[in-house]
Coordinates of C-alpha atoms and ligand atoms in Angstrom, one line a residue:
Chain T
M1 CA 42.0 -23.0 12.6
S2 CA 40.5 -23.2 15.9
V3 CA 37.8 -25.8 16.4
E4 CA 34.6 -23.8 17.0
K5 CA 31.6 -26.0 17.9
S6 CA 28.5 -25.7 15.8
R7 CA 25.8 -23.3 16.6
V8 CA 22.6 -21.9 15.2
F9 CA 22.8 -18.2 14.9
I10 CA 19.2 -16.8 14.7
V11 CA 18.7 -13.2 13.3
D12 CA 15.1 -11.9 13.9
D13 CA 13.6 -8.8 15.2
D14 CA 10.7 -10.4 16.6
D15 CA 11.5 -11.2 20.3
A16 CA 8.8 -14.1 20.5
V17 CA 9.9 -15.7 17.3
R18 CA 13.4 -15.5 18.2
D19 CA 13.2 -16.9 21.8
S20 CA 10.9 -19.7 20.8
L21 CA 13.2 -20.7 18.2
C22 CA 16.0 -20.8 20.8
L23 CA 13.8 -22.9 22.9
L24 CA 13.3 -25.2 20.0
F25 CA 16.8 -25.9 19.3
K26 CA 17.4 -26.3 23.1
T27 CA 15.2 -29.4 23.1
V28 CA 17.5 -31.0 20.7
D29 CA 20.6 -29.9 22.4
I30 CA 21.8 -27.5 19.7
E31 CA 23.3 -24.3 20.9
A32 CA 21.3 -21.4 19.6
I33 CA 22.0 -17.7 19.9
G34 CA 19.6 -15.0 19.0
F35 CA 20.4 -11.6 17.6
E36 CA 17.7 -8.8 17.4
S37 CA 19.0 -7.1 14.3
G38 CA 21.1 -7.5 11.3
D39 CA 23.4 -4.9 12.5
K40 CA 23.9 -6.6 16.0
F41 CA 24.8 -9.8 14.2
L42 CA 27.3 -8.3 11.9
L43 CA 29.0 -6.4 14.7
E44 CA 29.5 -9.5 16.5
F45 CA 30.1 -11.9 13.7
D46 CA 33.6 -13.9 13.8
A47 CA 34.7 -15.6 10.6
D48 CA 35.7 -18.6 12.9
W49 CA 32.2 -19.3 13.7
Q50 CA 30.7 -22.7 12.8
G51 CA 27.3 -23.7 12.3
C52 CA 24.4 -22.1 10.4
I53 CA 22.5 -18.9 10.3
I54 CA 18.7 -18.5 10.3
L55 CA 18.0 -15.1 8.9
D56 CA 14.6 -13.2 8.9
I57 CA 14.1 -11.7 5.5
R58 CA 12.1 -8.7 6.7
M59 CA 13.6 -6.8 9.4
P60 CA 13.5 -3.0 10.1
G61 CA 16.9 -1.4 9.5
T62 CA 19.3 -3.7 7.5
S63 CA 17.1 -6.3 5.7
G64 CA 18.0 -10.0 5.6
L65 CA 19.0 -9.6 2.0
E66 CA 21.5 -6.8 2.9
V67 CA 22.9 -9.0 5.8
Q68 CA 23.5 -11.8 3.4
K69 CA 25.4 -9.5 1.0
L70 CA 27.3 -8.0 3.8
L71 CA 28.4 -11.5 5.3
S72 CA 29.4 -12.8 1.9
E73 CA 31.6 -9.5 1.5
R74 CA 33.3 -10.7 4.7
D75 CA 33.9 -14.3 3.2
C76 CA 31.3 -15.9 5.6
T77 CA 30.8 -19.4 4.3
L78 CA 28.1 -20.3 7.0
P79 CA 24.8 -21.8 5.3
I80 CA 22.0 -19.4 5.6
I81 CA 18.4 -20.7 5.9
F82 CA 16.1 -17.5 5.4
I83 CA 12.7 -17.4 7.2
T84 CA 10.2 -15.7 4.9
G85 CA 6.6 -14.6 5.2
H86 CA 3.8 -15.2 2.8
G87 CA 4.4 -12.7 0.0
D88 CA 8.2 -12.8 0.1
V89 CA 8.8 -15.6 -2.3
P90 CA 10.5 -13.1 -4.9
M91 CA 12.8 -11.9 -2.2
A92 CA 13.5 -15.4 -1.2
V93 CA 14.3 -16.5 -4.8
E94 CA 16.7 -13.6 -4.9
A95 CA 18.4 -14.8 -1.6
M96 CA 18.7 -18.3 -3.2
Q97 CA 20.3 -16.9 -6.3
L98 CA 22.9 -15.1 -4.0
G99 CA 23.8 -18.4 -2.5
A100 CA 21.3 -18.9 0.4
F101 CA 21.3 -22.5 1.5
D102 CA 17.5 -22.7 1.8
F103 CA 14.4 -20.7 2.8
I104 CA 11.3 -21.9 5.0
Q105 CA 8.1 -20.1 5.0
K106 CA 6.3 -18.9 8.2
P107 CA 4.7 -20.5 9.9
F108 CA 6.5 -23.9 9.6
R109 CA 6.5 -27.2 11.1
D110 CA 9.3 -27.6 13.6
Q111 CA 10.5 -30.8 12.2
E112 CA 10.7 -29.1 8.8
L113 CA 13.1 -26.6 10.2
M114 CA 15.0 -29.1 12.3
D115 CA 15.7 -31.2 9.1
R116 CA 16.8 -28.2 7.0
V117 CA 19.0 -27.0 9.8
A118 CA 20.4 -30.7 10.1
E119 CA 21.3 -30.4 6.4
A120 CA 22.9 -26.8 6.8
L121 CA 24.9 -28.2 9.7
S122 CA 26.4 -31.2 7.9
S123 CA 27.0 -29.0 4.7
N124 CA 28.8 -26.5 6.9
E125 CA 30.7 -29.5 8.5
E126 CA 31.8 -30.6 4.8
N127 CA 32.7 -27.2 3.8
K128 CA 34.9 -27.0 7.2
E129 CA 36.8 -30.1 6.2
E130 CA 37.4 -28.7 2.7
V131 CA 38.6 -25.4 4.1
L132 CA 40.8 -27.2 6.5
Q133 CA 42.2 -29.5 3.9
K134 CA 42.8 -26.5 1.5
R135 CA 44.7 -24.7 4.2
H136 CA 46.9 -27.7 5.0
V137 CA 47.6 -28.3 1.2
T138 CA 48.5 -24.7 0.8
E139 CA 50.8 -24.9 3.8
R140 CA 52.6 -27.8 2.1
Y141 CA 52.8 -26.3 -1.3
A142 CA 54.5 -23.3 0.2
T143 CA 57.5 -25.5 1.3
L144 CA 58.3 -26.8 -2.2
T145 CA 61.3 -25.3 -4.0
P146 CA 60.8 -23.4 -7.2
R147 CA 62.0 -26.5 -9.2
E148 CA 59.9 -28.8 -7.3
T149 CA 56.9 -26.5 -8.1
E150 CA 57.6 -26.6 -11.6
V151 CA 57.9 -30.6 -11.7
M152 CA 54.6 -30.6 -9.6
Q153 CA 52.9 -28.5 -12.2
C154 CA 54.1 -30.5 -15.1
V155 CA 53.1 -33.9 -13.3
V156 CA 49.6 -32.9 -12.5
K157 CA 49.1 -32.1 -16.1
G158 CA 49.8 -35.6 -16.7
Q159 CA 53.2 -35.3 -18.6
A160 CA 55.7 -38.2 -18.5
N161 CA 59.0 -37.7 -16.7
K162 CA 60.8 -38.0 -20.1
V163 CA 58.8 -35.0 -21.6
I164 CA 59.4 -33.1 -18.3
A165 CA 63.0 -33.7 -18.5
L166 CA 63.3 -32.6 -22.0
D167 CA 60.9 -29.3 -21.0
L168 CA 63.0 -28.4 -18.0
E169 CA 66.3 -29.4 -19.7
V170 CA 67.4 -31.6 -17.0
S171 CA 68.0 -35.4 -16.8
Q172 CA 65.1 -37.9 -16.3
R173 CA 66.8 -38.9 -13.3
T174 CA 66.7 -35.4 -11.8
V175 CA 63.0 -35.2 -12.6
E176 CA 62.4 -38.6 -10.9
I177 CA 64.3 -37.3 -7.7
H178 CA 62.1 -33.9 -7.8
R179 CA 59.0 -35.8 -8.3
A180 CA 59.6 -38.1 -5.3
R181 CA 60.4 -35.2 -3.1
V182 CA 57.1 -33.5 -4.2
M183 CA 55.1 -36.4 -3.4
E184 CA 56.6 -36.6 0.1
K185 CA 56.4 -33.0 0.9
M186 CA 52.8 -32.9 -0.3
A187 CA 52.0 -36.0 1.6
A188 CA 50.4 -37.4 -1.6
R189 CA 49.9 -41.1 -1.6
S190 CA 49.2 -41.4 -5.4
L191 CA 49.3 -39.2 -8.5
A192 CA 45.4 -39.0 -8.2
A193 CA 45.7 -37.5 -4.7
L194 CA 48.4 -35.0 -6.1
V195 CA 46.0 -34.0 -8.8
R196 CA 43.2 -33.5 -6.3
M197 CA 45.5 -31.3 -4.2
S198 CA 46.1 -29.1 -7.4
L199 CA 42.5 -28.5 -8.1
L200 CA 42.0 -27.4 -4.5
L201 CA 44.8 -25.0 -4.8
E202 CA 43.4 -23.6 -7.9
N203 CA 39.8 -22.8 -6.3
Chain F
M1 CA -55.0 36.6 -24.5
T2 CA -56.0 33.2 -24.3
E3 CA -54.5 31.0 -27.0
T4 CA -51.2 30.6 -29.0
T5 CA -52.5 31.6 -32.2
Q6 CA -51.4 34.5 -34.4
A7 CA -49.6 37.5 -33.0
P8 CA -49.5 40.5 -35.0
I9 CA -46.5 41.1 -36.9
E10 CA -44.4 43.9 -35.3
P11 CA -44.3 47.1 -37.4
S12 CA -40.7 47.0 -37.1
G13 CA -40.4 43.7 -39.0
A14 CA -39.1 41.9 -35.9
V15 CA -39.6 38.2 -35.7
Q16 CA -42.9 36.9 -34.5
L17 CA -42.8 35.7 -31.0
D18 CA -45.1 32.5 -31.0
P19 CA -42.9 30.3 -33.3
V20 CA -39.9 31.4 -31.0
L21 CA -41.8 30.2 -27.8
D22 CA -42.9 27.1 -29.5
A23 CA -39.4 26.3 -30.5
M24 CA -38.2 26.6 -26.9
V25 CA -37.4 23.2 -25.1
E26 CA -38.5 24.7 -21.9
S27 CA -42.1 25.1 -20.9
M28 CA -43.3 28.7 -20.7
I29 CA -46.5 29.3 -18.8
V30 CA -47.9 32.8 -18.3
I31 CA -50.2 33.0 -15.4
D32 CA -52.4 35.9 -13.9
E33 CA -52.4 37.2 -10.4
Q34 CA -54.6 34.4 -9.1
G35 CA -52.2 31.9 -10.4
L36 CA -54.6 30.9 -13.4
I37 CA -52.9 29.8 -16.6
E38 CA -53.3 32.3 -19.5
R39 CA -51.1 31.1 -22.0
I40 CA -48.5 28.1 -22.7
N41 CA -46.0 27.1 -25.5
K42 CA -45.8 24.0 -27.2
A43 CA -43.1 22.5 -25.0
T44 CA -45.7 22.7 -22.1
T45 CA -48.2 20.6 -23.9
D46 CA -45.4 18.0 -24.6
M47 CA -44.1 18.0 -21.2
F48 CA -47.4 17.6 -19.4
G49 CA -49.6 15.8 -21.8
Y50 CA -52.5 18.4 -21.5
T51 CA -53.8 20.1 -24.6
T52 CA -53.9 24.0 -24.5
E53 CA -57.5 24.0 -24.0
E54 CA -57.3 21.7 -21.0
L55 CA -54.7 24.0 -19.3
V56 CA -55.8 27.7 -20.1
G57 CA -57.8 28.9 -17.2
Q58 CA -56.7 26.2 -14.8
S59 CA -54.7 26.8 -11.6
I60 CA -50.9 26.6 -11.9
G61 CA -51.1 24.0 -9.0
L62 CA -52.5 21.4 -11.6
L63 CA -49.0 20.8 -12.8
M64 CA -47.5 20.3 -9.5
T65 CA -47.8 17.6 -6.9
G66 CA -47.3 17.4 -3.2
P67 CA -46.8 20.4 -1.1
D68 CA -45.8 22.4 -4.3
K69 CA -49.4 22.0 -5.5
S70 CA -51.0 24.7 -3.1
H71 CA -47.8 26.5 -2.3
H72 CA -47.4 28.3 -5.6
V73 CA -51.0 29.8 -5.3
D74 CA -50.1 30.7 -1.8
Y75 CA -46.9 32.4 -2.8
L76 CA -48.8 34.6 -5.3
E77 CA -51.6 35.4 -2.8
R78 CA -48.9 36.5 -0.2
Y79 CA -47.1 38.5 -2.9
R80 CA -50.3 40.2 -3.7
K81 CA -50.9 41.2 -0.1
T82 CA -47.6 41.8 1.2
G83 CA -45.3 42.3 -1.7
K84 CA -42.8 39.9 -0.4
K85 CA -41.3 37.8 -3.0
R86 CA -40.8 34.2 -2.3
I87 CA -40.1 32.5 -5.5
I88 CA -40.5 35.5 -8.0
G89 CA -37.3 36.1 -9.7
K90 CA -35.5 33.0 -8.3
G91 CA -35.3 29.4 -9.5
R92 CA -36.8 26.6 -7.5
E93 CA -37.1 22.9 -7.8
V94 CA -40.5 21.3 -7.7
Q95 CA -42.3 18.1 -8.1
A96 CA -44.3 18.3 -11.2
Q97 CA -47.0 16.0 -12.4
R98 CA -48.2 15.0 -15.9
K99 CA -51.8 14.5 -17.0
D100 CA -51.4 10.7 -16.7
G101 CA -50.2 11.3 -13.0
T102 CA -46.5 10.5 -13.5
K103 CA -44.2 12.7 -11.6
F104 CA -40.9 14.2 -12.5
P105 CA -38.5 16.7 -10.9
A106 CA -38.5 20.1 -12.5
D107 CA -36.9 23.5 -12.1
I108 CA -39.1 26.5 -12.3
A109 CA -38.1 30.0 -12.6
V110 CA -40.7 32.7 -12.1
G111 CA -40.6 36.3 -13.5
E112 CA -43.0 39.2 -13.1
V113 CA -44.4 41.0 -16.2
R114 CA -46.1 44.4 -15.6
S115 CA -48.0 46.2 -18.1
G116 CA -49.8 49.1 -16.7
K117 CA -51.8 48.0 -13.6
L118 CA -51.9 44.6 -15.0
I119 CA -49.5 42.1 -13.1
R120 CA -48.8 38.8 -14.8
F121 CA -46.0 36.0 -14.0
V122 CA -44.2 34.0 -16.4
G123 CA -42.8 30.6 -15.6
L124 CA -40.1 28.7 -17.3
I125 CA -40.2 25.1 -16.4
R126 CA -37.3 22.7 -17.3
D127 CA -37.6 18.8 -16.9
L128 CA -34.8 17.7 -14.6
T129 CA -35.3 13.9 -15.3
E130 CA -32.4 13.5 -17.4
H131 CA -30.2 15.8 -15.6
R132 CA -31.1 14.1 -12.2
Q133 CA -30.2 10.6 -14.1
V134 CA -26.8 11.9 -15.3
E135 CA -26.1 13.2 -11.9
E136 CA -27.2 10.0 -10.0
Q137 CA -25.1 7.9 -12.4
A138 CA -22.2 10.1 -11.8
L139 CA -22.7 9.5 -8.0
R140 CA -23.3 5.9 -8.2
Q141 CA -20.1 5.5 -10.4
R142 CA -18.1 7.5 -7.9
E143 CA -19.3 5.4 -5.0
E144 CA -18.4 2.3 -6.8
M145 CA -15.0 3.6 -7.5
V146 CA -14.5 4.4 -3.9
N147 CA -15.7 0.9 -3.1
V148 CA -13.4 -0.7 -5.6
S149 CA -10.4 1.1 -4.4
R150 CA -11.3 0.5 -0.7
L151 CA -11.4 -3.2 -1.6
S152 CA -8.3 -3.2 -3.3
M153 CA -6.7 -1.4 -0.5
M154 CA -8.3 -3.6 2.0
G155 CA -6.6 -6.5 0.0
E156 CA -3.3 -5.0 0.5
M157 CA -4.0 -4.3 4.0
A158 CA -5.0 -7.9 4.4
A159 CA -1.6 -9.0 3.0
A160 CA 0.1 -6.8 5.5
M161 CA -2.1 -8.2 8.2
A162 CA -1.3 -11.8 7.1
H163 CA 2.3 -10.9 7.5
E164 CA 1.7 -9.4 11.1
L165 CA -0.1 -12.4 12.2
N166 CA 2.4 -14.9 11.0
Q167 CA 4.8 -13.5 13.6
P168 CA 2.7 -14.6 16.7
L169 CA 1.4 -17.8 14.7
T170 CA 5.2 -18.7 14.2
A171 CA 6.1 -18.2 17.8
I172 CA 3.1 -20.1 19.1
A173 CA 3.9 -22.9 16.9
N174 CA 7.4 -23.0 17.9
Y175 CA 6.6 -22.9 21.6
A176 CA 4.1 -25.6 21.5
A177 CA 6.5 -27.8 19.4
A178 CA 9.2 -27.2 21.9
S179 CA 6.8 -28.0 24.8
I180 CA 5.8 -31.4 23.1
R181 CA 9.5 -32.3 22.6
L182 CA 10.3 -31.5 26.2
L183 CA 7.5 -33.6 27.5
K184 CA 8.4 -36.6 25.3
Q185 CA 11.9 -36.3 26.6
N186 CA 10.6 -36.7 30.1
K187 CA 13.4 -34.7 31.5
D188 CA 13.1 -32.1 34.2
S189 CA 12.1 -29.2 31.9
H190 CA 9.2 -28.0 34.0
E191 CA 10.3 -24.3 33.7
D192 CA 10.9 -24.3 30.2
I193 CA 7.5 -25.8 29.5
L194 CA 5.7 -23.3 31.8
G195 CA 7.6 -20.3 30.2
A196 CA 6.6 -21.5 26.8
L197 CA 2.7 -22.0 27.7
E198 CA 2.9 -18.4 29.3
E199 CA 4.3 -17.1 26.0
I200 CA 1.8 -19.0 24.0
V201 CA -1.0 -17.1 25.9
S202 CA 0.6 -13.9 25.4
Q203 CA 1.2 -14.4 21.6
T204 CA -2.4 -15.4 21.3
H205 CA -3.5 -12.1 22.5
R206 CA -0.9 -10.3 20.4
A207 CA -2.6 -12.1 17.4
G208 CA -5.9 -11.1 18.7
E209 CA -4.9 -7.4 18.6
V210 CA -3.8 -7.5 15.0
I211 CA -7.2 -8.6 14.1
R212 CA -9.0 -6.1 16.3
R213 CA -7.0 -3.3 14.8
T214 CA -8.0 -4.2 11.2
R215 CA -11.7 -4.9 12.1
N216 CA -12.5 -1.2 12.8
F217 CA -11.4 -0.4 9.2
T218 CA -13.6 -2.9 7.4
K219 CA -16.8 -1.5 8.9
S220 CA -18.3 0.4 6.2
G221 CA -19.6 3.9 6.7
E222 CA -21.6 6.1 4.7
A223 CA -22.7 9.1 6.7
I224 CA -20.9 12.3 7.5
N225 CA -19.7 12.3 10.9
E226 CA -20.3 15.7 12.4
G227 CA -17.9 17.6 14.6
T228 CA -15.2 14.8 14.3
S229 CA -11.6 15.1 14.9
L230 CA -9.1 14.5 12.3
K231 CA -6.6 13.2 14.9
K232 CA -9.1 10.6 16.0
I233 CA -9.8 9.5 12.5
A234 CA -6.2 9.3 11.6
A235 CA -5.4 7.5 14.8
Q236 CA -7.8 4.7 13.8
I237 CA -5.8 3.9 10.8
R238 CA -2.5 4.4 12.2
S239 CA -1.6 0.8 13.2
L240 CA -3.1 -0.4 9.7
A241 CA -0.6 2.1 7.9
E242 CA 2.1 0.7 10.1
L243 CA 1.6 -2.7 9.1
D244 CA 2.2 -1.5 5.6
T245 CA 5.4 0.5 6.5
K246 CA 6.9 -1.9 8.8
A247 CA 6.4 -4.8 6.2
N248 CA 8.6 -2.6 3.9
N249 CA 11.2 -1.5 6.5
I250 CA 9.8 2.0 6.5
R251 CA 9.8 4.3 9.7
L252 CA 6.3 6.0 9.9
N253 CA 6.4 9.4 12.0
W254 CA 3.0 10.7 13.1
N255 CA 2.6 14.3 14.0
I256 CA -1.0 15.4 14.0
L257 CA -1.8 18.4 16.5
D258 CA -4.0 17.8 19.3
D259 CA -5.9 21.0 19.1
L260 CA -7.1 21.0 15.4
P261 CA -10.7 22.1 15.2
P262 CA -13.5 19.7 14.5
I263 CA -14.5 18.8 10.9
N264 CA -17.5 17.4 9.2
V265 CA -16.4 14.6 7.1
N266 CA -17.2 10.8 6.0
S267 CA -14.5 9.5 8.2
V268 CA -14.1 6.2 6.3
Q269 CA -13.3 8.0 3.0
I270 CA -10.9 10.7 4.6
Q271 CA -9.2 7.5 6.2
Q272 CA -9.0 5.8 2.8
V273 CA -7.5 9.1 1.4
I274 CA -4.6 9.0 4.1
L275 CA -4.0 5.4 3.6
N276 CA -3.9 5.7 -0.1
L277 CA -1.3 8.5 0.2
I278 CA 0.7 6.5 2.4
R279 CA 0.6 3.5 0.1
N280 CA 1.8 5.5 -2.8
A281 CA 4.5 6.7 -0.5
V282 CA 5.5 3.2 0.4
D283 CA 5.5 2.4 -3.4
A284 CA 7.8 5.4 -4.2
M285 CA 10.5 4.3 -1.7
Q286 CA 11.2 0.9 -3.0
D287 CA 14.6 2.1 -4.2
T288 CA 15.2 4.2 -1.2
P289 CA 18.3 3.1 1.1
P290 CA 17.3 1.7 4.4
D291 CA 18.6 4.6 6.6
K292 CA 16.3 7.1 4.6
R293 CA 13.1 5.1 4.4
I294 CA 10.9 7.5 6.4
I295 CA 7.2 8.6 5.9
T296 CA 5.9 11.6 7.8
V297 CA 2.3 12.3 8.3
R298 CA 1.6 15.7 9.6
A299 CA -1.4 17.8 10.0
K300 CA -2.0 21.3 11.1
L301 CA -4.2 24.4 10.8
T302 CA -3.1 26.4 7.8
A303 CA -5.8 29.0 7.7
P304 CA -8.4 29.8 10.2
Q305 CA -11.0 27.5 8.6
Q306 CA -8.8 24.8 7.0
I307 CA -6.7 21.8 8.1
R308 CA -4.0 20.5 6.0
L309 CA -2.6 17.1 6.3
E310 CA 0.4 16.0 4.4
V311 CA 2.3 12.7 3.7
R312 CA 5.8 13.2 2.9
D313 CA 8.0 10.5 1.6
E314 CA 11.8 10.2 0.5
G315 CA 11.0 8.3 -2.5
S316 CA 11.4 8.6 -6.3
G317 CA 9.5 11.9 -6.5
V318 CA 7.1 12.8 -9.3
S319 CA 8.8 13.6 -12.6
E320 CA 7.9 16.7 -14.5
N321 CA 6.4 14.4 -17.2
A322 CA 4.2 12.3 -14.7
A323 CA 3.1 15.4 -12.8
K324 CA 0.4 16.6 -15.3
D325 CA -1.2 13.1 -15.5
I326 CA -0.9 11.7 -11.9
F327 CA -4.6 12.7 -11.0
N328 CA -6.0 11.2 -14.0
T329 CA -8.0 7.9 -13.8
F330 CA -5.8 5.0 -15.0
F331 CA -2.7 6.9 -15.0
T332 CA 0.0 4.7 -13.4
T333 CA 3.9 4.2 -13.6
K334 CA 3.7 0.9 -11.9
T335 CA 3.7 -2.5 -13.4
T336 CA 0.7 -3.7 -11.0
G337 CA -0.8 -0.2 -10.6
M338 CA -4.5 0.7 -11.1
G339 CA -3.9 4.4 -11.3
M340 CA -7.3 5.0 -9.6
G341 CA -5.9 5.9 -6.2
L342 CA -5.1 9.5 -6.6
A343 CA -8.2 10.2 -9.0
I344 CA -10.5 8.9 -6.3
C345 CA -8.7 10.6 -3.5
R346 CA -9.2 14.0 -5.3
T347 CA -12.9 13.2 -5.7
I348 CA -13.2 12.5 -2.1
V349 CA -11.4 15.5 -0.9
R350 CA -13.3 17.8 -3.4
T351 CA -16.6 16.5 -2.3
H352 CA -15.5 17.6 1.2
G353 CA -14.8 21.0 0.1
G354 CA -10.9 20.6 0.1
E355 CA -8.2 20.2 -2.4
L356 CA -5.6 17.5 -3.0
G357 CA -2.2 18.4 -4.2
F358 CA 1.5 17.6 -4.1
H359 CA 5.1 19.0 -4.7
N360 CA 8.5 17.6 -4.8
N361 CA 10.5 18.1 -1.7
N362 CA 13.1 19.7 -3.7
R363 CA 11.8 22.3 -6.3
Y364 CA 15.0 21.5 -8.8
T365 CA 15.0 17.5 -8.6
S366 CA 12.3 15.0 -8.0
S367 CA 14.9 12.7 -6.4
E368 CA 14.3 13.9 -2.8
G369 CA 10.8 12.6 -2.6
A370 CA 7.6 14.1 -2.5
T371 CA 5.1 15.5 -0.4
F372 CA 1.1 14.9 -1.1
F373 CA -1.2 16.9 0.8
F374 CA -4.9 17.6 1.1
T375 CA -7.0 20.4 2.8
I376 CA -10.3 20.2 4.6
P377 CA -12.5 22.9 5.8
T378 CA -13.1 23.1 9.5
Q379 CA -16.6 22.8 10.9
V380 CA -18.2 26.4 10.3
N381 CA -20.3 27.6 13.1
R382 CA -23.8 28.3 11.9
Ligands
LIG1 N1 4.4 9.5 -3.2 C1 4.7 9.4 -4.6 N2 5.7 9.7 -5.2 C2 6.0 9.5 -6.5 N3 5.0 9.5 -7.5 C3 3.8 9.3 -6.7 C4 3.4 9.2 -5.5 N4 2.2 9.0 -5.4 C5 1.7 8.8 -6.7 N5 2.7 9.1 -7.6 C6 2.5 8.7 -9.1 O1 1.2 8.9 -9.4 C7 0.8 7.7 -10.1 C8 -0.6 7.5 -9.9 O2 -0.9 7.1 -8.5 P1 -2.3 6.3 -8.2 O3 -3.4 7.2 -8.8 O4 -2.3 6.2 -6.7 O5 -2.4 5.1 -8.9 P2 -1.4 3.8 -8.6 O6 -0.7 3.9 -7.2 O7 -2.4 2.6 -8.9 O8 -0.3 3.9 -9.8 C9 1.7 6.6 -9.7 O9 1.8 5.5 -10.4 C10 2.9 7.3 -9.4 O10 3.6 7.4 -10.8
LIG2 MG1 -1.7 4.3 -5.5

């Protein structure tokens, strides 16, 4: 996974709103890029992007809600903060149900927006860690032999070596050897760590 | 004949006339060539408060007031001399006056009765007071409805305006906040701050423009605007309509021909009709996919003396079931609808001598949207 730096992606059809938001982020040294329509954004969107999205809920052409749906179809995990007008609360609620990170009503206080963006960025950061970790675990898991995989599945269920040996019809000693190999290959320092990894793999 | 006593029983056995005349609700007065009252029925004494004795032999002018008082006698005089009929054979509205001095509107129809050389006139007088009251009440009610709907429409427009105002306000707040941050940071950000301030100025003007556009509409207007242009009237509400369509992601096509003949209309009311039709079209397109969200407003001459304006949408169309009811007051298929819009629009258009109607864009299915239209007669040269 390439290490993209965090940016704020602003999708708003209103030139002045978009431009002023970019300037606002510039003052806190956050890089912001503006897109004048949902379609433009979708066209350029890259799954490796990091940061968060600020999305106007009402736009001509593809609306904010539709952009959100299309992004999630493309497995975008960037947190989305919707900008809404006065009467858009029902739409904003729908957006939240669809997994939006937050929404903020126009006009807003700059600090309020900055705080939400900061939260969104750190949520993305955590998310990024998790994604990275998952990828590593998956890679390691793939190096296990079929027998080792079997042993790992039994181990994370909490079965004792003796039980596993009976189940797999091998000696207890063999199970111990496989088990040590699994811990080593998965780089798991404890049984708890291995269980956590197996949970990651399940998701 | 000077009084309403016994009339001889007709040899044929026909009904006696006097009871019939006395049973009439209308006042009946027979006058001679000079306009002097010869005979009256019971309704006349009831209506005017005089006794038969007080009236017979008096001039018919006694029962009128204002200019009508003398005119009637003049008419008879003229008729006698020139044979020119002014009111004979026709109905006419006059101000009548009772014995106690109170006045009331009345309709008078005068006919001529010739027997041999003798000419008499018979007048039928109907009290219009009640009729007038009903008419006035209906008028007031309609005006009230028009006002209510204008208010509710203005409420909707105000919401759209609030949305539109939010844009520049948000930008201004952002630019100002950014400038403050930059100034506090004490870095060399002169250019950014200058740019932000310039933007603030232009966004302020933008906000002012939104307000200016809406202000025109809120001015009330009652009068008929003679010889005005539909294009101009429509143009005045275009930006208002656009607030509505834009807020709903709808494209608004506007196609009103330049060379339409002038019309005599109450501009505010006609604007209200157009806005209402657009509002309904917007409502009808809530489930229309983004690429088909288009409303087209079109106006053209459809007959030498008739302009037709139509509002076409790509919405839900009108179902066969709803079609017969949509013009009825309080009929609505919307959860928050009032069902007044079309009823009021139709009243307005009809008082202007036009008609309001609609058809689905596709005859066989309502799914391709609807077109609502109204006609307006062009100014007729008199
Ligand atoms: N453009 C349209 N397309 C489809 N149906 C319409 C359209 N305009 C009006 N209608 C129907 O006519 C009904 C009555 O309209 P109206 O009198 O304006 O009241 P309201 O808009 O409050 O419902 C609406 O509820 C709707 O069912
Ligand atoms: Mg309506």
